[in-house]
Amino acid sequence: ISQVQKRVGGQESRRAVKRQRLLQAAARQMNERGAGAISLSEIAEEAGLSRNALYYYVTDRADIAFQCYLQTCEATTESLAIAYEEGGDAIDRIRIYVERMLDFDQPELAALYDPDFLPEPQRSTIFELSRRNVESLQSLFAGGVEQGLFKPVHTEIAAQMLLGMINWTQLSVNW
């Protein structure tokens, strides 16, 4: 690898680390205050960036909130995919999913409780990704009912309850 490639790769890696610190700081604030009450100056300071450097990564408060919610949706999708892949039955899959979502070693995620703050089309994107995750959880619960592991249950309510409990757990850690 040439020196130029190392520098470019190193820069990208540093940018990714700074972006992740920025998203974690924003997620923490969103979980404490709500998306509409976040402070870009405070987020930049917590992430170790100047206010001007912050604008390299985001355009405004709505953009950083969108990126945080997007990260949460993607983490949920990934955790569900891994749970389906690694789990044997529905109970095992739910256990894997919950453990992954509540793993304290992973970056803090923004709880999806204030997506109405986002402008269109970002709001629709988050609602669509969230809807897909709910459907995956519904399928997981339906499989458990079919396997005789769960009593018959309204799968959408069960999926929404599980997501709500995970969100509440993420929020309550700060309290």
mmCIF file of the C-alpha atoms, coordinates in Angstrom:
data_MODEL
# 
_entry.id   MODEL 
# 
loop_
_atom_site.group_PDB 
_atom_site.id 
_atom_site.type_symbol 
_atom_site.label_atom_id 
_atom_site.label_alt_id 
_atom_site.label_comp_id 
_atom_site.label_asym_id 
_atom_site.label_entity_id 
_atom_site.label_seq_id 
_atom_site.pdbx_PDB_ins_code 
_atom_site.Cartn_x 
_atom_site.Cartn_y 
_atom_site.Cartn_z 
_atom_site.occupancy 
_atom_site.B_iso_or_equiv 
_atom_site.pdbx_formal_charge 
_atom_site.auth_seq_id 
_atom_site.auth_comp_id 
_atom_site.auth_asym_id 
_atom_site.auth_atom_id 
_atom_site.pdbx_PDB_model_num 
ATOM 1   C CA . ILE A 1 1   ? 0.000   0.000   0.000  1.00 0.00 ? 1   ILE A CA 1 
ATOM 2   C CA . SER A 1 2   ? 1.400   3.378   -0.939 1.00 0.00 ? 2   SER A CA 1 
ATOM 3   C CA . GLN A 1 3   ? 1.817   6.229   1.538  1.00 0.00 ? 3   GLN A CA 1 
ATOM 4   C CA . VAL A 1 4   ? -0.959  8.148   -0.238 1.00 0.00 ? 4   VAL A CA 1 
ATOM 5   C CA . GLN A 1 5   ? -3.358  5.210   0.135  1.00 0.00 ? 5   GLN A CA 1 
ATOM 6   C CA . LYS A 1 6   ? -2.451  4.909   3.828  1.00 0.00 ? 6   LYS A CA 1 
ATOM 7   C CA . ARG A 1 7   ? -3.117  8.619   4.389  1.00 0.00 ? 7   ARG A CA 1 
ATOM 8   C CA . VAL A 1 8   ? -6.434  8.478   2.535  1.00 0.00 ? 8   VAL A CA 1 
ATOM 9   C CA . GLY A 1 9   ? -7.477  5.331   4.408  1.00 0.00 ? 9   GLY A CA 1 
ATOM 10  C CA . GLY A 1 10  ? -6.348  6.849   7.700  1.00 0.00 ? 10  GLY A CA 1 
ATOM 11  C CA . GLN A 1 11  ? -8.308  10.034  6.999  1.00 0.00 ? 11  GLN A CA 1 
ATOM 12  C CA . GLU A 1 12  ? -11.434 8.053   6.212  1.00 0.00 ? 12  GLU A CA 1 
ATOM 13  C CA . SER A 1 13  ? -10.998 6.047   9.386  1.00 0.00 ? 13  SER A CA 1 
ATOM 14  C CA . ARG A 1 14  ? -10.550 9.211   11.476 1.00 0.00 ? 14  ARG A CA 1 
ATOM 15  C CA . ARG A 1 15  ? -13.610 10.752  9.834  1.00 0.00 ? 15  ARG A CA 1 
ATOM 16  C CA . ALA A 1 16  ? -15.639 7.642   10.608 1.00 0.00 ? 16  ALA A CA 1 
ATOM 17  C CA . VAL A 1 17  ? -14.529 7.750   14.251 1.00 0.00 ? 17  VAL A CA 1 
ATOM 18  C CA . LYS A 1 18  ? -15.386 11.463  14.526 1.00 0.00 ? 18  LYS A CA 1 
ATOM 19  C CA . ARG A 1 19  ? -18.752 10.888  12.852 1.00 0.00 ? 19  ARG A CA 1 
ATOM 20  C CA . GLN A 1 20  ? -19.511 8.049   15.264 1.00 0.00 ? 20  GLN A CA 1 
ATOM 21  C CA . ARG A 1 21  ? -18.584 10.224  18.268 1.00 0.00 ? 21  ARG A CA 1 
ATOM 22  C CA . LEU A 1 22  ? -20.834 12.942  16.877 1.00 0.00 ? 22  LEU A CA 1 
ATOM 23  C CA . LEU A 1 23  ? -23.776 10.546  16.430 1.00 0.00 ? 23  LEU A CA 1 
ATOM 24  C CA . GLN A 1 24  ? -23.293 9.134   19.920 1.00 0.00 ? 24  GLN A CA 1 
ATOM 25  C CA . ALA A 1 25  ? -23.290 12.601  21.453 1.00 0.00 ? 25  ALA A CA 1 
ATOM 26  C CA . ALA A 1 26  ? -26.410 13.494  19.479 1.00 0.00 ? 26  ALA A CA 1 
ATOM 27  C CA . ALA A 1 27  ? -28.169 10.231  20.390 1.00 0.00 ? 27  ALA A CA 1 
ATOM 28  C CA . ARG A 1 28  ? -27.412 10.832  24.060 1.00 0.00 ? 28  ARG A CA 1 
ATOM 29  C CA . GLN A 1 29  ? -28.900 14.335  23.850 1.00 0.00 ? 29  GLN A CA 1 
ATOM 30  C CA . MET A 1 30  ? -31.921 13.121  21.887 1.00 0.00 ? 30  MET A CA 1 
ATOM 31  C CA . ASN A 1 31  ? -32.574 10.464  24.519 1.00 0.00 ? 31  ASN A CA 1 
ATOM 32  C CA . GLU A 1 32  ? -32.279 13.027  27.308 1.00 0.00 ? 32  GLU A CA 1 
ATOM 33  C CA . ARG A 1 33  ? -34.167 15.947  25.733 1.00 0.00 ? 33  ARG A CA 1 
ATOM 34  C CA . GLY A 1 34  ? -35.910 14.869  22.552 1.00 0.00 ? 34  GLY A CA 1 
ATOM 35  C CA . ALA A 1 35  ? -34.871 15.594  18.983 1.00 0.00 ? 35  ALA A CA 1 
ATOM 36  C CA . GLY A 1 36  ? -36.337 19.085  18.956 1.00 0.00 ? 36  GLY A CA 1 
ATOM 37  C CA . ALA A 1 37  ? -34.265 20.223  21.927 1.00 0.00 ? 37  ALA A CA 1 
ATOM 38  C CA . ILE A 1 38  ? -30.776 19.155  20.880 1.00 0.00 ? 38  ILE A CA 1 
ATOM 39  C CA . SER A 1 39  ? -27.963 21.707  20.826 1.00 0.00 ? 39  SER A CA 1 
ATOM 40  C CA . LEU A 1 40  ? -25.476 21.485  17.966 1.00 0.00 ? 40  LEU A CA 1 
ATOM 41  C CA . SER A 1 41  ? -22.897 23.461  19.957 1.00 0.00 ? 41  SER A CA 1 
ATOM 42  C CA . GLU A 1 42  ? -23.105 21.046  22.894 1.00 0.00 ? 42  GLU A CA 1 
ATOM 43  C CA . ILE A 1 43  ? -23.007 18.020  20.604 1.00 0.00 ? 43  ILE A CA 1 
ATOM 44  C CA . ALA A 1 44  ? -19.918 19.376  18.823 1.00 0.00 ? 44  ALA A CA 1 
ATOM 45  C CA . GLU A 1 45  ? -18.218 20.062  22.150 1.00 0.00 ? 45  GLU A CA 1 
ATOM 46  C CA . GLU A 1 46  ? -18.990 16.581  23.510 1.00 0.00 ? 46  GLU A CA 1 
ATOM 47  C CA . ALA A 1 47  ? -17.728 15.001  20.278 1.00 0.00 ? 47  ALA A CA 1 
ATOM 48  C CA . GLY A 1 48  ? -14.518 17.033  20.419 1.00 0.00 ? 48  GLY A CA 1 
ATOM 49  C CA . LEU A 1 49  ? -15.302 19.073  17.318 1.00 0.00 ? 49  LEU A CA 1 
ATOM 50  C CA . SER A 1 50  ? -15.621 22.768  16.661 1.00 0.00 ? 50  SER A CA 1 
ATOM 51  C CA . ARG A 1 51  ? -19.052 24.032  15.700 1.00 0.00 ? 51  ARG A CA 1 
ATOM 52  C CA . ASN A 1 52  ? -17.720 24.693  12.166 1.00 0.00 ? 52  ASN A CA 1 
ATOM 53  C CA . ALA A 1 53  ? -16.246 21.168  11.891 1.00 0.00 ? 53  ALA A CA 1 
ATOM 54  C CA . LEU A 1 54  ? -19.645 19.736  12.849 1.00 0.00 ? 54  LEU A CA 1 
ATOM 55  C CA . TYR A 1 55  ? -21.057 21.069  9.576  1.00 0.00 ? 55  TYR A CA 1 
ATOM 56  C CA . TYR A 1 56  ? -18.694 18.790  7.683  1.00 0.00 ? 56  TYR A CA 1 
ATOM 57  C CA . TYR A 1 57  ? -20.837 15.887  8.976  1.00 0.00 ? 57  TYR A CA 1 
ATOM 58  C CA . VAL A 1 58  ? -24.334 17.396  9.235  1.00 0.00 ? 58  VAL A CA 1 
ATOM 59  C CA . THR A 1 59  ? -26.269 20.310  7.787  1.00 0.00 ? 59  THR A CA 1 
ATOM 60  C CA . ASP A 1 60  ? -28.556 21.121  10.737 1.00 0.00 ? 60  ASP A CA 1 
ATOM 61  C CA . ARG A 1 61  ? -30.408 19.684  13.767 1.00 0.00 ? 61  ARG A CA 1 
ATOM 62  C CA . ALA A 1 62  ? -32.890 17.795  11.597 1.00 0.00 ? 62  ALA A CA 1 
ATOM 63  C CA . ASP A 1 63  ? -30.048 16.175  9.636  1.00 0.00 ? 63  ASP A CA 1 
ATOM 64  C CA . ILE A 1 64  ? -28.242 14.960  12.745 1.00 0.00 ? 64  ILE A CA 1 
ATOM 65  C CA . ALA A 1 65  ? -31.516 13.652  14.195 1.00 0.00 ? 65  ALA A CA 1 
ATOM 66  C CA . PHE A 1 66  ? -32.201 11.868  10.906 1.00 0.00 ? 66  PHE A CA 1 
ATOM 67  C CA . GLN A 1 67  ? -28.729 10.309  10.912 1.00 0.00 ? 67  GLN A CA 1 
ATOM 68  C CA . CYS A 1 68  ? -29.212 9.135   14.502 1.00 0.00 ? 68  CYS A CA 1 
ATOM 69  C CA . TYR A 1 69  ? -32.634 7.630   13.764 1.00 0.00 ? 69  TYR A CA 1 
ATOM 70  C CA . LEU A 1 70  ? -31.244 6.029   10.608 1.00 0.00 ? 70  LEU A CA 1 
ATOM 71  C CA . GLN A 1 71  ? -28.438 4.476   12.653 1.00 0.00 ? 71  GLN A CA 1 
ATOM 72  C CA . THR A 1 72  ? -31.018 3.099   15.115 1.00 0.00 ? 72  THR A CA 1 
ATOM 73  C CA . CYS A 1 73  ? -33.139 1.609   12.320 1.00 0.00 ? 73  CYS A CA 1 
ATOM 74  C CA . GLU A 1 74  ? -30.070 0.052   10.701 1.00 0.00 ? 74  GLU A CA 1 
ATOM 75  C CA . ALA A 1 75  ? -28.875 -1.402  14.021 1.00 0.00 ? 75  ALA A CA 1 
ATOM 76  C CA . THR A 1 76  ? -32.354 -2.864  14.582 1.00 0.00 ? 76  THR A CA 1 
ATOM 77  C CA . THR A 1 77  ? -32.404 -4.385  11.089 1.00 0.00 ? 77  THR A CA 1 
ATOM 78  C CA . GLU A 1 78  ? -28.914 -5.837  11.556 1.00 0.00 ? 78  GLU A CA 1 
ATOM 79  C CA . SER A 1 79  ? -29.745 -7.253  14.997 1.00 0.00 ? 79  SER A CA 1 
ATOM 80  C CA . LEU A 1 80  ? -32.907 -8.872  13.640 1.00 0.00 ? 80  LEU A CA 1 
ATOM 81  C CA . ALA A 1 81  ? -30.993 -10.379 10.705 1.00 0.00 ? 81  ALA A CA 1 
ATOM 82  C CA . ILE A 1 82  ? -28.354 -11.814 13.030 1.00 0.00 ? 82  ILE A CA 1 
ATOM 83  C CA . ALA A 1 83  ? -31.043 -13.145 15.373 1.00 0.00 ? 83  ALA A CA 1 
ATOM 84  C CA . TYR A 1 84  ? -32.757 -14.925 12.463 1.00 0.00 ? 84  TYR A CA 1 
ATOM 85  C CA . GLU A 1 85  ? -29.432 -16.286 11.264 1.00 0.00 ? 85  GLU A CA 1 
ATOM 86  C CA . GLU A 1 86  ? -28.048 -17.463 14.595 1.00 0.00 ? 86  GLU A CA 1 
ATOM 87  C CA . GLY A 1 87  ? -31.199 -18.349 16.537 1.00 0.00 ? 87  GLY A CA 1 
ATOM 88  C CA . GLY A 1 88  ? -32.703 -21.782 16.485 1.00 0.00 ? 88  GLY A CA 1 
ATOM 89  C CA . ASP A 1 89  ? -36.307 -21.033 17.405 1.00 0.00 ? 89  ASP A CA 1 
ATOM 90  C CA . ALA A 1 90  ? -38.377 -17.904 18.020 1.00 0.00 ? 90  ALA A CA 1 
ATOM 91  C CA . ILE A 1 91  ? -37.472 -17.698 21.703 1.00 0.00 ? 91  ILE A CA 1 
ATOM 92  C CA . ASP A 1 92  ? -33.767 -17.934 20.933 1.00 0.00 ? 92  ASP A CA 1 
ATOM 93  C CA . ARG A 1 93  ? -34.085 -15.341 18.169 1.00 0.00 ? 93  ARG A CA 1 
ATOM 94  C CA . ILE A 1 94  ? -35.866 -12.873 20.434 1.00 0.00 ? 94  ILE A CA 1 
ATOM 95  C CA . ARG A 1 95  ? -33.221 -13.398 23.111 1.00 0.00 ? 95  ARG A CA 1 
ATOM 96  C CA . ILE A 1 96  ? -30.407 -12.732 20.622 1.00 0.00 ? 96  ILE A CA 1 
ATOM 97  C CA . TYR A 1 97  ? -32.176 -9.663  19.258 1.00 0.00 ? 97  TYR A CA 1 
ATOM 98  C CA . VAL A 1 98  ? -32.812 -8.152  22.712 1.00 0.00 ? 98  VAL A CA 1 
ATOM 99  C CA . GLU A 1 99  ? -29.269 -8.882  23.907 1.00 0.00 ? 99  GLU A CA 1 
ATOM 100 C CA . ARG A 1 100 ? -27.807 -7.197  20.833 1.00 0.00 ? 100 ARG A CA 1 
ATOM 101 C CA . MET A 1 101 ? -30.041 -4.131  21.121 1.00 0.00 ? 101 MET A CA 1 
ATOM 102 C CA . LEU A 1 102 ? -29.318 -3.675  24.828 1.00 0.00 ? 102 LEU A CA 1 
ATOM 103 C CA . ASP A 1 103 ? -25.594 -4.483  24.680 1.00 0.00 ? 103 ASP A CA 1 
ATOM 104 C CA . PHE A 1 104 ? -23.861 -1.735  26.652 1.00 0.00 ? 104 PHE A CA 1 
ATOM 105 C CA . ASP A 1 105 ? -20.711 -2.204  24.554 1.00 0.00 ? 105 ASP A CA 1 
ATOM 106 C CA . GLN A 1 106 ? -22.426 -0.883  21.431 1.00 0.00 ? 106 GLN A CA 1 
ATOM 107 C CA . PRO A 1 107 ? -22.770 2.828   20.684 1.00 0.00 ? 107 PRO A CA 1 
ATOM 108 C CA . GLU A 1 108 ? -25.750 4.569   22.260 1.00 0.00 ? 108 GLU A CA 1 
ATOM 109 C CA . LEU A 1 109 ? -28.698 4.632   19.884 1.00 0.00 ? 109 LEU A CA 1 
ATOM 110 C CA . ALA A 1 110 ? -31.406 7.266   19.679 1.00 0.00 ? 110 ALA A CA 1 
ATOM 111 C CA . ALA A 1 111 ? -34.732 5.898   20.862 1.00 0.00 ? 111 ALA A CA 1 
ATOM 112 C CA . LEU A 1 112 ? -37.341 6.263   18.125 1.00 0.00 ? 112 LEU A CA 1 
ATOM 113 C CA . TYR A 1 113 ? -39.820 8.348   20.079 1.00 0.00 ? 113 TYR A CA 1 
ATOM 114 C CA . ASP A 1 114 ? -39.688 11.710  18.304 1.00 0.00 ? 114 ASP A CA 1 
ATOM 115 C CA . PRO A 1 115 ? -39.475 11.106  14.513 1.00 0.00 ? 115 PRO A CA 1 
ATOM 116 C CA . ASP A 1 116 ? -42.232 13.660  13.868 1.00 0.00 ? 116 ASP A CA 1 
ATOM 117 C CA . PHE A 1 117 ? -39.521 16.289  14.435 1.00 0.00 ? 117 PHE A CA 1 
ATOM 118 C CA . LEU A 1 118 ? -38.050 15.349  11.055 1.00 0.00 ? 118 LEU A CA 1 
ATOM 119 C CA . PRO A 1 119 ? -39.060 17.068  7.829  1.00 0.00 ? 119 PRO A CA 1 
ATOM 120 C CA . GLU A 1 120 ? -40.230 15.122  4.814  1.00 0.00 ? 120 GLU A CA 1 
ATOM 121 C CA . PRO A 1 121 ? -38.867 12.973  3.188  1.00 0.00 ? 121 PRO A CA 1 
ATOM 122 C CA . GLN A 1 122 ? -36.644 11.976  6.134  1.00 0.00 ? 122 GLN A CA 1 
ATOM 123 C CA . ARG A 1 123 ? -39.686 11.346  8.354  1.00 0.00 ? 123 ARG A CA 1 
ATOM 124 C CA . SER A 1 124 ? -41.173 8.958   5.785  1.00 0.00 ? 124 SER A CA 1 
ATOM 125 C CA . THR A 1 125 ? -37.845 7.160   5.435  1.00 0.00 ? 125 THR A CA 1 
ATOM 126 C CA . ILE A 1 126 ? -37.616 6.532   9.194  1.00 0.00 ? 126 ILE A CA 1 
ATOM 127 C CA . PHE A 1 127 ? -41.280 5.468   9.392  1.00 0.00 ? 127 PHE A CA 1 
ATOM 128 C CA . GLU A 1 128 ? -40.751 3.038   6.493  1.00 0.00 ? 128 GLU A CA 1 
ATOM 129 C CA . LEU A 1 129 ? -37.601 1.511   7.987  1.00 0.00 ? 129 LEU A CA 1 
ATOM 130 C CA . SER A 1 130 ? -39.319 1.242   11.342 1.00 0.00 ? 130 SER A CA 1 
ATOM 131 C CA . ARG A 1 131 ? -42.362 -0.382  9.716  1.00 0.00 ? 131 ARG A CA 1 
ATOM 132 C CA . ARG A 1 132 ? -40.114 -3.016  8.110  1.00 0.00 ? 132 ARG A CA 1 
ATOM 133 C CA . ASN A 1 133 ? -38.488 -3.765  11.462 1.00 0.00 ? 133 ASN A CA 1 
ATOM 134 C CA . VAL A 1 134 ? -41.906 -4.134  13.086 1.00 0.00 ? 134 VAL A CA 1 
ATOM 135 C CA . GLU A 1 135 ? -42.915 -6.558  10.323 1.00 0.00 ? 135 GLU A CA 1 
ATOM 136 C CA . SER A 1 136 ? -39.750 -8.620  10.930 1.00 0.00 ? 136 SER A CA 1 
ATOM 137 C CA . LEU A 1 137 ? -40.574 -8.812  14.618 1.00 0.00 ? 137 LEU A CA 1 
ATOM 138 C CA . GLN A 1 138 ? -44.175 -9.705  13.809 1.00 0.00 ? 138 GLN A CA 1 
ATOM 139 C CA . SER A 1 139 ? -42.894 -12.562 11.671 1.00 0.00 ? 139 SER A CA 1 
ATOM 140 C CA . LEU A 1 140 ? -40.699 -13.704 14.524 1.00 0.00 ? 140 LEU A CA 1 
ATOM 141 C CA . PHE A 1 141 ? -43.649 -13.753 16.940 1.00 0.00 ? 141 PHE A CA 1 
ATOM 142 C CA . ALA A 1 142 ? -45.873 -15.477 14.359 1.00 0.00 ? 142 ALA A CA 1 
ATOM 143 C CA . GLY A 1 143 ? -43.227 -18.172 13.960 1.00 0.00 ? 143 GLY A CA 1 
ATOM 144 C CA . GLY A 1 144 ? -43.223 -18.680 17.720 1.00 0.00 ? 144 GLY A CA 1 
ATOM 145 C CA . VAL A 1 145 ? -47.009 -19.075 17.732 1.00 0.00 ? 145 VAL A CA 1 
ATOM 146 C CA . GLU A 1 146 ? -46.823 -21.556 14.825 1.00 0.00 ? 146 GLU A CA 1 
ATOM 147 C CA . GLN A 1 147 ? -44.116 -23.539 16.635 1.00 0.00 ? 147 GLN A CA 1 
ATOM 148 C CA . GLY A 1 148 ? -46.286 -23.675 19.751 1.00 0.00 ? 148 GLY A CA 1 
ATOM 149 C CA . LEU A 1 149 ? -43.741 -21.668 21.746 1.00 0.00 ? 149 LEU A CA 1 
ATOM 150 C CA . PHE A 1 150 ? -46.109 -18.729 22.350 1.00 0.00 ? 150 PHE A CA 1 
ATOM 151 C CA . LYS A 1 151 ? -49.807 -18.534 22.998 1.00 0.00 ? 151 LYS A CA 1 
ATOM 152 C CA . PRO A 1 152 ? -51.734 -16.876 20.161 1.00 0.00 ? 152 PRO A CA 1 
ATOM 153 C CA . VAL A 1 153 ? -50.934 -13.188 20.260 1.00 0.00 ? 153 VAL A CA 1 
ATOM 154 C CA . HIS A 1 154 ? -51.617 -10.097 18.185 1.00 0.00 ? 154 HIS A CA 1 
ATOM 155 C CA . THR A 1 155 ? -48.187 -10.013 16.530 1.00 0.00 ? 155 THR A CA 1 
ATOM 156 C CA . GLU A 1 156 ? -48.123 -6.292  15.774 1.00 0.00 ? 156 GLU A CA 1 
ATOM 157 C CA . ILE A 1 157 ? -48.916 -5.412  19.386 1.00 0.00 ? 157 ILE A CA 1 
ATOM 158 C CA . ALA A 1 158 ? -46.239 -7.846  20.601 1.00 0.00 ? 158 ALA A CA 1 
ATOM 159 C CA . ALA A 1 159 ? -43.682 -6.383  18.172 1.00 0.00 ? 159 ALA A CA 1 
ATOM 160 C CA . GLN A 1 160 ? -44.516 -2.787  19.115 1.00 0.00 ? 160 GLN A CA 1 
ATOM 161 C CA . MET A 1 161 ? -44.365 -3.667  22.832 1.00 0.00 ? 161 MET A CA 1 
ATOM 162 C CA . LEU A 1 162 ? -40.918 -5.218  22.468 1.00 0.00 ? 162 LEU A CA 1 
ATOM 163 C CA . LEU A 1 163 ? -39.645 -2.199  20.543 1.00 0.00 ? 163 LEU A CA 1 
ATOM 164 C CA . GLY A 1 164 ? -41.192 0.116   23.129 1.00 0.00 ? 164 GLY A CA 1 
ATOM 165 C CA . MET A 1 165 ? -39.527 -1.749  25.992 1.00 0.00 ? 165 MET A CA 1 
ATOM 166 C CA . ILE A 1 166 ? -36.164 -1.546  24.239 1.00 0.00 ? 166 ILE A CA 1 
ATOM 167 C CA . ASN A 1 167 ? -36.645 2.190   23.637 1.00 0.00 ? 167 ASN A CA 1 
ATOM 168 C CA . TRP A 1 168 ? -37.690 2.728   27.254 1.00 0.00 ? 168 TRP A CA 1 
ATOM 169 C CA . THR A 1 169 ? -34.651 0.809   28.477 1.00 0.00 ? 169 THR A CA 1 
ATOM 170 C CA . GLN A 1 170 ? -32.367 2.982   26.338 1.00 0.00 ? 170 GLN A CA 1 
ATOM 171 C CA . LEU A 1 171 ? -34.015 6.109   27.752 1.00 0.00 ? 171 LEU A CA 1 
ATOM 172 C CA . SER A 1 172 ? -34.112 4.968   31.382 1.00 0.00 ? 172 SER A CA 1 
ATOM 173 C CA . VAL A 1 173 ? -30.364 4.282   31.528 1.00 0.00 ? 173 VAL A CA 1 
ATOM 174 C CA . ASN A 1 174 ? -29.799 8.046   31.573 1.00 0.00 ? 174 ASN A CA 1 
ATOM 175 C CA . TRP A 1 175 ? -32.254 8.521   34.436 1.00 0.00 ? 175 TRP A CA 1 
# 
